[in-house]
Amino acid sequence: MREDYEVIIGLEVHAELSTNTKIYCGCTTKFGADPNTHCCPICTGMPGVLPVLNEKVVEYAVKMGLATNCEIARFSKQDRKNYFYPDLPKAFQTSQYDLPLCEHGHLDFKVNGQDKTVGITRIHIEEDAGKLIHDAYTGDTLVDMNRCAVPLIEIVSEPDIRSADEAVTYMQTLKSILEYLEICDCKMQEGSLRCDVNLSVRKKGDTKFGTRTETKNLNSFRSIARAIEFETNRQIEELENGGTIYQETRRFDDARGIGYAMRSKEDAHDYRYFPEPDLAPIVLSEEYIANLKASLPELPHVRKQRYINDFSLSEYDAEQLTISKETANYFEKVNSICNNPKAVANWIMTDFTKLLNEAEITISESKITAENLAELILLIDKGTISSAIAKKVFKKMFETGKSAKQIVEEEGLVQVTDENEIKQIVLKIIDLNPQSVQDYKAGKDKAIGFLVGQIMRETKGKANPQIVNKLLLEILNK
Ligand code: ADP
Ligand code: MG
Ligand code: ZN
């Protein structure tokens, strides 16, 4: 991006709520069933049916509002947003227009070490649409209504975001909170969490915003970042060439890495919003809101601070461990057994994360139980195995699900700490490498590294490295 431009971004995030049933009927919200098997006359918009609001939807939305510092409306209502599209059988989406459930919130987070605050304009409840499936073979388009009326919250941010990094971190922070609240499964690849990127650019120093475009339905952090980069550059180039930015709705094609215009953007009046006549207003009592507030779990930023205070972890480590509730729970369980927070943090953030990423699974799906990781750490702490060996044991544990003790026993990996035994090997290696000994005596300290390496190789990594170093120096300096 050019230095003389600034990018302005506001996100509209849609999160599918993990209620058991849909927003206005008793159909299940389960993902992945045969098409059109999870629907009924209500969610397919048959004439004469009446919706009944699922109370859980309000509860979940209010929890999210409270967790993002919003004001919760004591009185709000639902509205019809009218438009025609084949995935919307009612020809209107029940949403909220002028009186949303939550407003005026904000989210604080850190981006590349800097504090950042993004305002949250509103959070409202609405229903999802169905899905169109294009059959490339026959050229037909089919509709699957299973997703019709699955409950959503839409979280609209203020145009406070200034870079792709900030957008991604904001989205990550929202995801983390949704997971902690257990109100959304956050499976982005399944579309449970997705966002629209509103973006405009302006010359640095300008006080007025430029015309924005809206890139729809991004469902991975990577595509959010790439879409922002693409659209920023496109707008700057357009302006530099004397062109105009049109307020339009766009798509981003992940495979090709390019965005393209879909349609000119509609205004609110195009939707002919009007109050939903079949649903009563939502009136919340002080007591109801207070109870939900009291029921909120420990949120990610609070947990992070607790890790810094209680476990003396660095801010970075605490952040990494607490982004995912699953990881944080795992960390605490391991640490409750072996009581070595730094070691647990290191294992989780390095070796474990690497293997999990390669296998594309989450920590609770892995075969390494918290008890087994704790046992491995205790074996290192007690000196039973060296840290080098532990890395190999860890990999085996990941592959087989066996306990550390079992692997160490089966493969004879117990660390050698017997000084006499090590001394014999040290002497042998010294004997075999007169050149290195000479080098060392001539002041080339690097030779030590080579000799230690040979000794470790001879013992298949099992010799205690401190003892090896101590004995080697003693003998050489004699
Ligand atoms: P709509 O509902 O028509 O999409 P909103 O007024 O609700 O419009 O705004 C949608 C999003 O666009 C919000 O996240 C807001 O922060 C963002 N936004 C508004 N103006 C701009 C702008 N000039 N540049 C970038 N983002 C903007
Ligand atoms: Mg919009
Ligand atoms: Zn239904």
Coordinates of N, CA, C and O in Angstrom, one line a residue, residues 205-372:
G205 N -4.4 12.6 6.1 CA -4.7 14.0 6.4 C -6.1 14.4 6.1 O -6.7 15.3 6.6
D206 N -6.7 13.7 5.1 CA -8.1 14.0 4.8 C -9.0 13.7 6.0 O -8.7 12.7 6.7
T207 N -10.1 14.4 6.2 CA -10.9 14.2 7.3 C -12.2 13.5 6.9 O -12.9 12.9 7.8
K208 N -12.5 13.5 5.6 CA -13.8 12.9 5.2 C -13.5 11.5 4.7 O -12.4 11.2 4.1
F209 N -14.4 10.5 5.0 CA -14.2 9.2 4.5 C -14.5 9.1 3.0 O -15.3 9.9 2.4
G210 N -13.8 8.2 2.3 CA -14.1 8.0 0.9 C -15.3 7.1 0.7 O -15.8 6.6 1.7
T211 N -15.7 6.8 -0.5 CA -16.8 5.9 -0.8 C -16.3 4.5 -0.5 O -15.2 4.1 -0.9
R212 N -17.2 3.7 0.1 CA -16.8 2.3 0.5 C -17.4 1.3 -0.4 O -18.4 1.5 -1.0
T213 N -16.7 0.2 -0.4 CA -17.3 -1.0 -1.1 C -17.4 -2.1 0.0 O -16.9 -1.9 1.1
E214 N -18.2 -3.1 -0.2 CA -18.5 -4.1 0.8 C -18.2 -5.5 0.1 O -18.8 -5.9 -0.8
T215 N -17.1 -6.1 0.6 CA -16.8 -7.5 0.1 C -17.4 -8.5 1.0 O -17.1 -8.5 2.2
K216 N -18.3 -9.3 0.5 CA -19.2 -10.2 1.2 C -18.6 -11.6 1.6 O -17.8 -12.1 0.8
N217 N -19.0 -12.0 2.7 CA -18.9 -13.5 3.1 C -17.5 -14.1 3.0 O -17.3 -15.1 2.4
L218 N -16.6 -13.5 3.8 CA -15.3 -14.0 3.9 C -15.2 -15.0 5.0 O -15.7 -14.6 6.1
N219 N -14.7 -16.2 4.8 CA -14.8 -17.1 5.9 C -13.5 -17.8 6.3 O -13.5 -18.9 6.7
S220 N -12.4 -17.0 6.2 CA -11.2 -17.4 6.8 C -10.4 -16.2 7.1 O -10.5 -15.2 6.4
F221 N -9.5 -16.3 8.1 CA -8.6 -15.1 8.4 C -7.8 -14.7 7.2 O -7.6 -13.5 6.9
R222 N -7.3 -15.8 6.5 CA -6.5 -15.5 5.4 C -7.2 -14.8 4.3 O -6.7 -13.8 3.7
S223 N -8.4 -15.2 4.0 CA -9.1 -14.5 2.9 C -9.5 -13.1 3.3 O -9.6 -12.2 2.5
I224 N -9.8 -12.9 4.6 CA -10.0 -11.5 5.1 C -8.8 -10.6 4.8 O -8.9 -9.5 4.1
A225 N -7.7 -11.1 5.1 CA -6.4 -10.3 4.9 C -6.2 -10.1 3.4 O -5.9 -9.0 3.0
R226 N -6.4 -11.1 2.7 CA -6.1 -11.0 1.2 C -7.1 -10.1 0.5 O -6.7 -9.3 -0.3
A227 N -8.4 -10.2 0.9 CA -9.4 -9.4 0.3 C -9.1 -7.9 0.6 O -9.3 -7.0 -0.2
I228 N -8.7 -7.6 1.8 CA -8.4 -6.2 2.2 C -7.3 -5.7 1.4 O -7.3 -4.6 0.9
E229 N -6.2 -6.5 1.3 CA -5.1 -6.1 0.5 C -5.5 -5.8 -0.9 O -5.1 -4.7 -1.5
F230 N -6.2 -6.7 -1.5 CA -6.6 -6.5 -2.9 C -7.4 -5.3 -3.1 O -7.2 -4.5 -4.0
E231 N -8.5 -5.1 -2.3 CA -9.4 -4.0 -2.4 C -8.7 -2.7 -2.1 O -9.0 -1.7 -2.8
T232 N -7.8 -2.6 -1.2 CA -7.1 -1.4 -0.9 C -6.3 -1.0 -2.1 O -6.4 0.2 -2.6
N233 N -5.6 -1.9 -2.7 CA -4.8 -1.6 -3.8 C -5.6 -1.2 -5.0 O -5.3 -0.3 -5.8
R234 N -6.7 -1.9 -5.2 CA -7.6 -1.6 -6.3 C -8.1 -0.2 -6.2 O -8.1 0.6 -7.2
Q235 N -8.6 0.2 -5.0 CA -9.2 1.5 -4.9 C -8.1 2.6 -5.1 O -8.4 3.7 -5.7
I236 N -6.9 2.4 -4.5 CA -5.9 3.4 -4.7 C -5.5 3.6 -6.2 O -5.4 4.7 -6.7
E237 N -5.4 2.5 -6.8 CA -5.0 2.5 -8.2 C -6.1 3.3 -9.0 O -5.8 4.1 -9.9
E238 N -7.3 2.9 -8.8 CA -8.5 3.6 -9.4 C -8.4 5.1 -9.3 O -8.5 5.8 -10.2
L239 N -8.2 5.5 -8.0 CA -8.2 7.0 -7.7 C -7.0 7.6 -8.4 O -7.1 8.7 -8.9
E240 N -5.9 7.0 -8.3 CA -4.7 7.5 -8.9 C -4.8 7.7 -10.4 O -4.2 8.6 -11.0
N241 N -5.6 6.8 -11.0 CA -5.8 6.9 -12.5 C -7.0 7.8 -12.8 O -7.5 7.8 -14.0
G242 N -7.4 8.6 -11.8 CA -8.5 9.5 -12.1 C -9.9 8.9 -12.1 O -10.9 9.5 -12.6
G243 N -10.0 7.6 -11.7 CA -11.3 6.9 -11.7 C -12.1 7.2 -10.5 O -11.8 8.1 -9.6
T244 N -13.3 6.6 -10.4 CA -14.2 6.8 -9.3 C -14.5 5.5 -8.6 O -14.5 4.4 -9.2
I245 N -14.6 5.5 -7.3 CA -15.0 4.3 -6.5 C -16.5 4.3 -6.4 O -17.1 5.3 -6.0
Y246 N -17.2 3.2 -6.8 CA -18.6 3.1 -6.7 C -19.0 2.3 -5.5 O -18.3 1.4 -5.1
Q247 N -20.1 2.8 -4.8 CA -20.5 2.0 -3.7 C -21.1 0.7 -4.2 O -22.2 0.7 -4.8
E248 N -20.4 -0.4 -4.0 CA -20.9 -1.6 -4.6 C -20.6 -2.8 -3.7 O -19.8 -2.7 -2.7
T249 N -21.3 -3.9 -3.9 CA -21.1 -5.1 -3.2 C -20.2 -6.0 -4.0 O -20.4 -6.1 -5.2
R250 N -19.2 -6.5 -3.4 CA -18.2 -7.3 -4.1 C -18.0 -8.7 -3.6 O -18.4 -9.0 -2.5
R251 N -17.3 -9.5 -4.3 CA -17.0 -10.9 -3.9 C -15.4 -11.0 -4.0 O -14.8 -10.3 -4.8
F252 N -14.9 -11.9 -3.2 CA -13.5 -12.2 -3.3 C -13.3 -13.7 -3.7 O -13.8 -14.5 -3.0
D253 N -12.6 -13.9 -4.8 CA -12.4 -15.3 -5.2 C -11.1 -15.8 -4.6 O -10.0 -15.4 -5.1
D254 N -11.2 -16.6 -3.6 CA -10.0 -17.1 -2.9 C -9.0 -17.8 -3.8 O -7.8 -17.7 -3.7
A255 N -9.6 -18.7 -4.7 CA -8.7 -19.5 -5.5 C -7.9 -18.6 -6.5 O -6.7 -18.8 -6.6
R256 N -8.5 -17.6 -7.0 CA -7.7 -16.7 -8.0 C -7.1 -15.5 -7.3 O -6.3 -14.8 -7.9
G257 N -7.5 -15.3 -6.0 CA -6.9 -14.2 -5.3 C -7.3 -12.8 -5.8 O -6.6 -11.8 -5.6
I258 N -8.5 -12.7 -6.4 CA -9.0 -11.4 -6.9 C -10.4 -11.1 -6.5 O -11.2 -12.1 -6.2
G259 N -10.7 -9.9 -6.3 CA -12.1 -9.4 -6.0 C -12.8 -9.0 -7.3 O -12.1 -8.5 -8.2
Y260 N -14.1 -9.0 -7.2 CA -14.8 -8.5 -8.4 C -16.2 -8.0 -7.9 O -16.7 -8.4 -6.9
A261 N -16.7 -7.0 -8.7 CA -18.0 -6.4 -8.4 C -19.2 -7.4 -8.6 O -19.2 -8.1 -9.6
M262 N -20.1 -7.3 -7.7 CA -21.3 -8.2 -7.8 C -22.5 -7.4 -8.2 O -23.2 -7.7 -9.1
R263 N -22.8 -6.4 -7.5 CA -23.9 -5.5 -7.8 C -23.7 -4.1 -7.1 O -22.9 -4.0 -6.2
S264 N -24.4 -3.1 -7.6 CA -24.3 -1.9 -6.9 C -25.0 -2.0 -5.6 O -26.0 -2.7 -5.4
K265 N -24.5 -1.3 -4.5 CA -25.0 -1.6 -3.2 C -26.3 -0.9 -3.0 O -26.6 0.2 -3.4
E266 N -27.2 -1.7 -2.3 CA -28.5 -1.2 -2.0 C -28.5 -0.3 -0.8 O -27.6 -0.5 0.1
D267 N -29.4 0.6 -0.7 CA -29.6 1.4 0.5 C -30.7 0.8 1.4 O -31.4 0.0 0.9
A268 N -30.7 1.3 2.6 CA -31.7 0.7 3.5 C -33.1 0.8 2.9 O -33.9 -0.1 3.0
H269 N -33.4 2.0 2.2 CA -34.8 2.1 1.7 C -35.2 1.1 0.7 O -36.3 0.8 0.4
D270 N -34.1 0.5 0.0 CA -34.4 -0.5 -1.0 C -35.0 -1.8 -0.4 O -35.6 -2.6 -1.1
Y271 N -34.8 -1.9 0.9 CA -35.3 -3.1 1.6 C -36.7 -3.0 2.2 O -37.2 -3.9 2.7
R272 N -37.2 -1.8 2.1 CA -38.6 -1.6 2.6 C -38.7 -2.2 4.0 O -39.6 -3.0 4.2
Y273 N -37.8 -1.9 4.9 CA -37.9 -2.4 6.3 C -39.2 -2.0 6.9 O -39.7 -0.9 6.7
F274 N -39.9 -2.9 7.6 CA -41.0 -2.5 8.4 C -41.1 -3.5 9.6 O -40.6 -4.6 9.5
P275 N -41.7 -3.1 10.7 CA -41.8 -3.9 11.9 C -42.5 -5.3 11.6 O -43.5 -5.3 10.9
E276 N -41.9 -6.3 12.1 CA -42.4 -7.7 11.9 C -43.8 -7.8 12.7 O -43.8 -7.7 13.9
P277 N -44.9 -7.9 12.0 CA -46.2 -7.9 12.7 C -46.5 -9.2 13.5 O -47.4 -9.2 14.3
D278 N -45.8 -10.3 13.1 CA -46.1 -11.5 13.8 C -45.3 -11.8 15.1 O -45.5 -12.9 15.7
L279 N -44.4 -10.9 15.4 CA -43.6 -11.1 16.6 C -43.7 -9.9 17.5 O -43.6 -8.8 17.1
A280 N -43.9 -10.2 18.8 CA -44.1 -9.1 19.8 C -42.7 -8.5 20.0 O -41.7 -9.1 19.8
P281 N -42.7 -7.2 20.5 CA -41.4 -6.6 20.8 C -40.7 -7.4 21.9 O -41.3 -8.2 22.7
I282 N -39.4 -7.3 22.0 CA -38.6 -8.0 23.0 C -38.4 -7.0 24.2 O -37.7 -6.0 24.0
V283 N -39.0 -7.4 25.3 CA -38.8 -6.5 26.5 C -38.0 -7.3 27.6 O -38.4 -8.4 28.0
L284 N -36.9 -6.7 28.0 CA -36.0 -7.4 28.9 C -36.1 -6.6 30.3 O -36.0 -5.4 30.3
S285 N -36.2 -7.4 31.3 CA -36.2 -6.8 32.7 C -34.8 -6.6 33.2 O -33.8 -7.2 32.7
E286 N -34.6 -5.7 34.1 CA -33.3 -5.5 34.7 C -32.8 -6.8 35.3 O -31.6 -7.1 35.2
E287 N -33.7 -7.5 35.9 CA -33.3 -8.8 36.6 C -32.7 -9.8 35.6 O -31.7 -10.4 35.8
Y288 N -33.4 -9.9 34.4 CA -33.0 -10.8 33.4 C -31.5 -10.4 32.9 O -30.7 -11.3 32.8
I289 N -31.3 -9.2 32.7 CA -30.0 -8.7 32.2 C -28.9 -9.0 33.3 O -27.8 -9.4 33.0
A290 N -29.3 -8.6 34.5 CA -28.3 -8.8 35.7 C -28.0 -10.3 35.8 O -26.8 -10.6 36.0
N291 N -28.9 -11.2 35.7 CA -28.7 -12.6 35.8 C -27.7 -13.1 34.7 O -26.8 -13.9 35.0
L292 N -27.9 -12.6 33.5 CA -27.0 -13.0 32.4 C -25.6 -12.5 32.6 O -24.6 -13.1 32.4
K293 N -25.6 -11.3 33.1 CA -24.3 -10.6 33.4 C -23.5 -11.5 34.4 O -22.3 -11.8 34.3
A294 N -24.2 -11.9 35.5 CA -23.6 -12.7 36.5 C -23.2 -14.1 36.0 O -22.3 -14.7 36.6
S295 N -23.8 -14.5 34.9 CA -23.6 -15.9 34.5 C -22.4 -15.9 33.5 O -22.0 -17.0 33.0
L296 N -21.9 -14.8 33.1 CA -20.8 -14.8 32.1 C -19.6 -15.5 32.6 O -19.2 -15.3 33.8
P297 N -18.9 -16.3 31.8 CA -17.7 -17.0 32.2 C -16.5 -16.0 32.2 O -16.7 -14.9 31.8
E298 N -15.4 -16.4 32.7 CA -14.2 -15.6 32.7 C -13.9 -15.4 31.2 O -13.8 -16.4 30.4
L299 N -13.7 -14.2 30.8 CA -13.5 -13.9 29.3 C -12.0 -13.9 29.0 O -11.1 -13.8 29.9
P300 N -11.6 -14.0 27.7 CA -10.2 -14.2 27.3 C -9.3 -13.2 27.9 O -8.2 -13.6 28.4
H301 N -9.6 -11.9 27.9 CA -8.7 -10.9 28.4 C -8.4 -11.0 29.9 O -7.4 -10.7 30.4
V302 N -9.5 -11.5 30.6 CA -9.3 -11.6 32.1 C -8.4 -12.8 32.4 O -7.6 -12.8 33.2
R303 N -8.7 -13.9 31.6 CA -7.9 -15.1 31.8 C -6.5 -14.8 31.5 O -5.6 -15.3 32.2
K304 N -6.2 -14.1 30.4 CA -4.9 -13.7 30.0 C -4.2 -13.0 31.2 O -3.0 -13.4 31.5
Q305 N -4.8 -12.0 31.8 CA -4.2 -11.3 32.9 C -3.9 -12.2 34.1 O -2.9 -12.1 34.7
R306 N -4.8 -13.1 34.3 CA -4.6 -14.1 35.4 C -3.4 -15.0 35.1 O -2.6 -15.2 36.0
Y307 N -3.2 -15.3 33.9 CA -2.0 -16.1 33.6 C -0.7 -15.4 33.8 O 0.3 -15.9 34.2
I308 N -0.8 -14.0 33.5 CA 0.4 -13.2 33.7 C 0.7 -13.1 35.2 O 1.8 -13.3 35.7
N309 N -0.4 -12.9 36.0 CA -0.2 -12.7 37.4 C 0.1 -14.0 38.1 O 1.1 -14.1 38.9
D310 N -0.6 -15.0 37.9 CA -0.5 -16.3 38.7 C 0.6 -17.2 38.2 O 1.2 -17.9 39.0
F311 N 0.9 -17.2 36.9 CA 1.9 -18.1 36.4 C 3.1 -17.4 35.9 O 4.0 -18.1 35.3
S312 N 3.2 -16.1 36.1 CA 4.4 -15.3 35.7 C 4.7 -15.6 34.2 O 5.9 -15.7 33.8
L313 N 3.7 -15.7 33.4 CA 4.0 -15.9 31.9 C 4.1 -14.6 31.3 O 3.6 -13.6 31.8
S314 N 4.8 -14.5 30.1 CA 4.9 -13.2 29.4 C 3.5 -12.9 28.8 O 2.7 -13.8 28.7
E315 N 3.4 -11.7 28.5 CA 2.1 -11.2 27.9 C 1.8 -12.0 26.6 O 0.7 -12.5 26.4
Y316 N 2.8 -12.2 25.8 CA 2.7 -13.0 24.6 C 2.2 -14.4 24.8 O 1.3 -14.9 24.2
D317 N 2.9 -15.1 25.7 CA 2.6 -16.5 26.0 C 1.1 -16.5 26.5 O 0.3 -17.4 26.1
A318 N 0.8 -15.7 27.5 CA -0.5 -15.7 28.1 C -1.6 -15.5 27.0 O -2.6 -16.1 27.0
E319 N -1.3 -14.6 26.1 CA -2.2 -14.3 25.0 C -2.4 -15.6 24.1 O -3.6 -16.0 23.8
Q320 N -1.3 -16.2 23.7 CA -1.4 -17.3 22.8 C -2.2 -18.5 23.5 O -2.9 -19.2 22.8
L321 N -2.0 -18.6 24.8 CA -2.6 -19.8 25.5 C -4.1 -19.5 25.7 O -4.9 -20.5 25.8
T322 N -4.5 -18.3 25.8 CA -5.9 -18.0 26.1 C -6.8 -17.7 24.9 O -8.0 -17.5 25.1
I323 N -6.2 -17.5 23.8 CA -7.1 -17.2 22.6 C -8.1 -18.3 22.5 O -9.3 -18.0 22.2
S324 N -7.7 -19.5 22.6 CA -8.7 -20.6 22.5 C -9.0 -21.2 23.9 O -8.1 -21.5 24.6
K325 N -10.3 -21.3 24.2 CA -10.7 -21.8 25.5 C -10.2 -23.2 25.7 O -9.8 -23.6 26.8
E326 N -10.3 -24.0 24.6 CA -9.9 -25.3 24.7 C -8.4 -25.5 25.1 O -8.0 -26.3 26.0
T327 N -7.6 -24.6 24.5 CA -6.2 -24.7 24.8 C -5.9 -24.2 26.2 O -5.1 -24.8 26.9
A328 N -6.6 -23.2 26.6 CA -6.4 -22.7 28.0 C -6.8 -23.7 29.0 O -6.1 -23.9 30.0
N329 N -8.0 -24.4 28.8 CA -8.4 -25.4 29.7 C -7.4 -26.6 29.8 O -7.1 -27.1 30.8
Y330 N -6.8 -26.9 28.6 CA -5.8 -28.0 28.5 C -4.6 -27.6 29.3 O -4.1 -28.3 30.2
F331 N -4.1 -26.3 29.1 CA -3.0 -25.8 29.8 C -3.2 -25.9 31.3 O -2.3 -26.4 32.0
E332 N -4.3 -25.5 31.8 CA -4.5 -25.5 33.2 C -4.6 -26.9 33.8 O -4.1 -27.2 34.9
K333 N -5.2 -27.8 33.0 CA -5.2 -29.2 33.5 C -3.8 -29.8 33.6 O -3.5 -30.4 34.6
V334 N -3.0 -29.6 32.6 CA -1.7 -30.1 32.6 C -0.9 -29.5 33.8 O -0.3 -30.2 34.6
N335 N -1.0 -28.2 33.9 CA -0.3 -27.5 35.0 C -0.7 -27.9 36.4 O 0.1 -27.9 37.3
S336 N -2.0 -28.2 36.5 CA -2.5 -28.6 37.9 C -1.8 -29.9 38.3 O -1.7 -30.2 39.5
I337 N -1.3 -30.7 37.4 CA -0.6 -32.0 37.8 C 0.9 -31.8 37.9 O 1.5 -32.2 38.9
C338 N 1.5 -31.0 37.0 CA 3.0 -31.0 37.0 C 3.5 -29.7 37.6 O 4.7 -29.6 37.9
N339 N 2.6 -28.7 37.7 CA 3.0 -27.4 38.3 C 4.3 -26.8 37.8 O 5.3 -26.6 38.5
N340 N 4.4 -26.6 36.5 CA 5.5 -26.0 35.8 C 5.0 -25.2 34.6 O 5.2 -25.6 33.5
P341 N 4.4 -24.1 34.9 CA 3.6 -23.3 33.9 C 4.5 -23.0 32.7 O 4.0 -23.1 31.5
K342 N 5.7 -22.6 32.9 CA 6.6 -22.2 31.7 C 6.8 -23.4 30.8 O 6.7 -23.3 29.6
A343 N 7.1 -24.6 31.4 CA 7.3 -25.8 30.6 C 6.0 -26.1 29.8 O 6.1 -26.4 28.6
V344 N 4.9 -26.1 30.5 CA 3.7 -26.5 29.9 C 3.4 -25.5 28.7 O 3.1 -26.0 27.6
A345 N 3.6 -24.2 29.0 CA 3.3 -23.2 27.9 C 4.3 -23.5 26.7 O 3.8 -23.5 25.6
N346 N 5.5 -23.8 27.0 CA 6.4 -24.1 25.9 C 6.1 -25.3 25.1 O 6.1 -25.2 23.8
W347 N 5.7 -26.3 25.7 CA 5.3 -27.5 25.0 C 4.1 -27.2 24.1 O 4.1 -27.6 22.9
I348 N 3.1 -26.6 24.7 CA 1.9 -26.3 23.9 C 2.2 -25.4 22.8 O 1.7 -25.6 21.6
M349 N 2.9 -24.3 23.0 CA 3.1 -23.3 22.0 C 4.1 -23.7 20.9 O 4.0 -23.1 19.8
T350 N 5.0 -24.6 21.1 CA 6.0 -25.0 20.1 C 5.7 -26.4 19.5 O 4.9 -26.5 18.5
D351 N 6.2 -27.4 20.1 CA 6.1 -28.8 19.5 C 4.6 -29.2 19.3 O 4.3 -29.7 18.2
F352 N 3.8 -28.9 20.3 CA 2.4 -29.4 20.2 C 1.7 -28.6 19.0 O 1.0 -29.2 18.2
T353 N 1.8 -27.3 19.0 CA 1.1 -26.5 18.0 C 1.5 -26.9 16.6 O 0.7 -27.0 15.7
K354 N 2.8 -27.2 16.5 CA 3.4 -27.6 15.2 C 2.7 -28.9 14.7 O 2.2 -29.0 13.6
L355 N 2.7 -29.9 15.6 CA 2.0 -31.2 15.2 C 0.5 -31.0 15.0 O 0.0 -31.7 14.0
L356 N -0.1 -30.2 15.8 CA -1.6 -30.0 15.6 C -1.9 -29.4 14.3 O -2.8 -29.8 13.6
N357 N -1.1 -28.4 13.9 CA -1.3 -27.7 12.6 C -1.1 -28.7 11.5 O -1.8 -28.7 10.5
E358 N 0.0 -29.5 11.6 CA 0.3 -30.4 10.5 C -0.9 -31.4 10.3 O -1.3 -31.8 9.2
A359 N -1.4 -31.9 11.5 CA -2.5 -32.9 11.4 C -3.9 -32.2 11.2 O -4.9 -32.9 11.1
E360 N -3.9 -30.9 11.3 CA -5.1 -30.1 11.2 C -6.2 -30.6 12.2 O -7.3 -30.9 11.8
I361 N -5.8 -30.7 13.4 CA -6.7 -31.0 14.5 C -6.5 -30.1 15.6 O -5.6 -29.3 15.7
T362 N -7.5 -30.1 16.6 CA -7.4 -29.2 17.7 C -6.8 -30.0 18.9 O -6.7 -31.2 18.9
I363 N -6.5 -29.3 19.9 CA -5.8 -29.9 21.0 C -6.6 -31.0 21.7 O -6.1 -32.0 22.1
S364 N -7.9 -30.8 21.8 CA -8.7 -31.8 22.5 C -9.0 -33.0 21.6 O -9.4 -34.1 22.0
E365 N -8.7 -32.9 20.3 CA -8.8 -34.0 19.4 C -7.5 -34.9 19.3 O -7.5 -35.9 18.7
S366 N -6.5 -34.3 19.9 CA -5.2 -35.0 19.9 C -5.2 -36.2 20.8 O -6.0 -36.3 21.8
K367 N -4.3 -37.2 20.6 CA -4.2 -38.4 21.5 C -3.5 -38.1 22.8 O -3.4 -39.0 23.6
I368 N -2.8 -37.0 22.9 CA -2.0 -36.7 24.1 C -3.0 -36.1 25.1 O -3.4 -35.0 25.0
T369 N -3.2 -36.9 26.2 CA -4.1 -36.4 27.2 C -3.3 -35.4 28.1 O -2.1 -35.4 28.1
A370 N -4.0 -34.6 28.8 CA -3.4 -33.6 29.7 C -2.5 -34.4 30.7 O -1.4 -34.0 31.1
E371 N -3.0 -35.5 31.2 CA -2.3 -36.3 32.2 C -0.9 -36.8 31.6 O 0.1 -36.7 32.3
N372 N -1.0 -37.2 30.4 CA 0.3 -37.7 29.8 C 1.3 -36.6 29.5 O 2.5 -36.9 29.6

